[in-house]
């Protein structure tokens, strides 16, 4: 039973690692709707930011039945509520 649980955990762990690696290549796929050179990978809590001439787009890649996490849903709501800021912080 412990062996089966260990294998199950290892399979899930590999799946998560594979997903994280795959996410970094999605912007270079033909189906990606933006210029990949303007994408910056963050990884968490969202996958990245796309910088366009007329807007900045927060990007989260999902496959299959995966859904946004509660934190990602909150970020989506903050953006929808226009609670997004740009700050310049100068260090002395």
mmCIF file of C-alpha atoms in Angstrom:
data_model
loop_
_atom_site.group_PDB
_atom_site.id
_atom_site.type_symbol
_atom_site.label_atom_id
_atom_site.label_comp_id
_atom_site.label_asym_id
_atom_site.label_seq_id
_atom_site.Cartn_x
_atom_site.Cartn_y
_atom_site.Cartn_z
ATOM 1 C CA UNK A 1 0.000 0.000 0.000
ATOM 2 C CA UNK A 2 2.840 2.420 0.832
ATOM 3 C CA UNK A 3 4.538 1.559 -2.456
ATOM 4 C CA UNK A 4 1.356 2.314 -4.400
ATOM 5 C CA UNK A 5 0.924 5.615 -2.552
ATOM 6 C CA UNK A 6 4.565 6.477 -3.234
ATOM 7 C CA UNK A 7 4.179 5.718 -6.933
ATOM 8 C CA UNK A 8 1.011 7.781 -7.056
ATOM 9 C CA UNK A 9 2.803 10.727 -5.416
ATOM 10 C CA UNK A 10 5.783 10.354 -7.770
ATOM 11 C CA UNK A 11 3.451 10.287 -10.791
ATOM 12 C CA UNK A 12 1.667 13.441 -9.601
ATOM 13 C CA UNK A 13 4.994 15.119 -8.847
ATOM 14 C CA UNK A 14 6.325 14.317 -12.328
ATOM 15 C CA UNK A 15 3.077 15.528 -13.851
ATOM 16 C CA UNK A 16 3.414 18.873 -12.045
ATOM 17 C CA UNK A 17 7.051 19.205 -13.147
ATOM 18 C CA UNK A 18 6.130 18.328 -16.733
ATOM 19 C CA UNK A 19 3.340 20.917 -16.622
ATOM 20 C CA UNK A 20 5.694 23.631 -15.345
ATOM 21 C CA UNK A 21 8.201 22.907 -18.107
ATOM 22 C CA UNK A 22 5.496 22.779 -20.778
ATOM 23 C CA UNK A 23 4.089 26.147 -19.659
ATOM 24 C CA UNK A 24 7.388 27.807 -20.508
ATOM 25 C CA UNK A 25 7.141 26.637 -24.131
ATOM 26 C CA UNK A 26 3.478 27.522 -24.809
ATOM 27 C CA UNK A 27 4.275 31.100 -25.914
ATOM 28 C CA UNK A 28 6.407 29.640 -28.720
ATOM 29 C CA UNK A 29 3.605 27.501 -30.141
ATOM 30 C CA UNK A 30 1.929 28.599 -33.380
ATOM 31 C CA UNK A 31 -1.436 28.780 -31.606
ATOM 32 C CA UNK A 32 -0.195 31.349 -29.046
ATOM 33 C CA UNK A 33 -2.026 34.572 -30.031
ATOM 34 C CA UNK A 34 0.721 37.049 -29.087
ATOM 35 C CA UNK A 35 4.366 37.731 -29.881
ATOM 36 C CA UNK A 36 6.332 35.321 -27.674
ATOM 37 C CA UNK A 37 9.231 37.773 -27.413
ATOM 38 C CA UNK A 38 6.979 40.041 -25.335
ATOM 39 C CA UNK A 39 6.049 37.313 -22.818
ATOM 40 C CA UNK A 40 7.725 37.085 -19.427
ATOM 41 C CA UNK A 41 7.370 33.888 -17.424
ATOM 42 C CA UNK A 42 6.612 34.320 -13.717
ATOM 43 C CA UNK A 43 5.482 30.814 -12.766
ATOM 44 C CA UNK A 44 3.430 31.596 -9.685
ATOM 45 C CA UNK A 45 0.754 32.665 -8.869
ATOM 46 C CA UNK A 46 0.204 33.175 -12.620
ATOM 47 C CA UNK A 47 2.248 31.845 -15.489
ATOM 48 C CA UNK A 48 3.315 35.142 -16.953
ATOM 49 C CA UNK A 49 2.780 38.605 -18.323
ATOM 50 C CA UNK A 50 2.366 39.552 -21.971
ATOM 51 C CA UNK A 51 3.477 43.098 -22.821
ATOM 52 C CA UNK A 52 1.643 44.504 -25.850
ATOM 53 C CA UNK A 53 1.830 48.045 -27.247
ATOM 54 C CA UNK A 54 -1.750 48.775 -26.173
ATOM 55 C CA UNK A 55 -2.114 46.635 -23.036
ATOM 56 C CA UNK A 56 -0.530 44.347 -20.481
ATOM 57 C CA UNK A 57 -2.077 40.866 -20.237
ATOM 58 C CA UNK A 58 -1.762 38.512 -17.273
ATOM 59 C CA UNK A 59 -1.585 34.960 -18.639
ATOM 60 C CA UNK A 60 -2.432 31.644 -16.973
ATOM 61 C CA UNK A 61 -2.134 28.489 -19.086
ATOM 62 C CA UNK A 62 -4.559 25.655 -18.325
ATOM 63 C CA UNK A 63 -4.971 22.262 -19.933
ATOM 64 C CA UNK A 64 -7.666 19.631 -19.779
ATOM 65 C CA UNK A 65 -9.999 19.978 -16.812
ATOM 66 C CA UNK A 66 -7.630 22.143 -14.741
ATOM 67 C CA UNK A 67 -9.128 25.256 -13.178
ATOM 68 C CA UNK A 68 -7.942 28.479 -11.663
ATOM 69 C CA UNK A 69 -6.882 28.290 -8.043
ATOM 70 C CA UNK A 70 -8.604 30.475 -5.454
ATOM 71 C CA UNK A 71 -5.613 32.844 -5.565
ATOM 72 C CA UNK A 72 -5.789 33.029 -9.379
ATOM 73 C CA UNK A 73 -9.544 33.671 -9.222
ATOM 74 C CA UNK A 74 -8.840 36.518 -6.791
ATOM 75 C CA UNK A 75 -6.231 38.016 -9.139
ATOM 76 C CA UNK A 76 -8.703 37.766 -12.027
ATOM 77 C CA UNK A 77 -11.306 39.577 -9.912
ATOM 78 C CA UNK A 78 -8.835 42.316 -8.917
ATOM 79 C CA UNK A 79 -8.016 42.904 -12.587
ATOM 80 C CA UNK A 80 -11.727 42.925 -13.438
ATOM 81 C CA UNK A 81 -12.330 45.477 -10.681
ATOM 82 C CA UNK A 82 -9.464 47.595 -12.078
ATOM 83 C CA UNK A 83 -7.524 47.271 -8.842
ATOM 84 C CA UNK A 84 -4.205 47.069 -10.673
ATOM 85 C CA UNK A 85 -1.446 49.598 -10.134
ATOM 86 C CA UNK A 86 1.915 50.550 -11.570
ATOM 87 C CA UNK A 87 4.444 51.836 -9.095
ATOM 88 C CA UNK A 88 7.934 53.098 -9.531
ATOM 89 C CA UNK A 89 10.051 52.495 -6.452
ATOM 90 C CA UNK A 90 13.372 54.318 -6.376
ATOM 91 C CA UNK A 91 16.155 53.046 -4.203
ATOM 92 C CA UNK A 92 18.686 55.453 -2.748
#
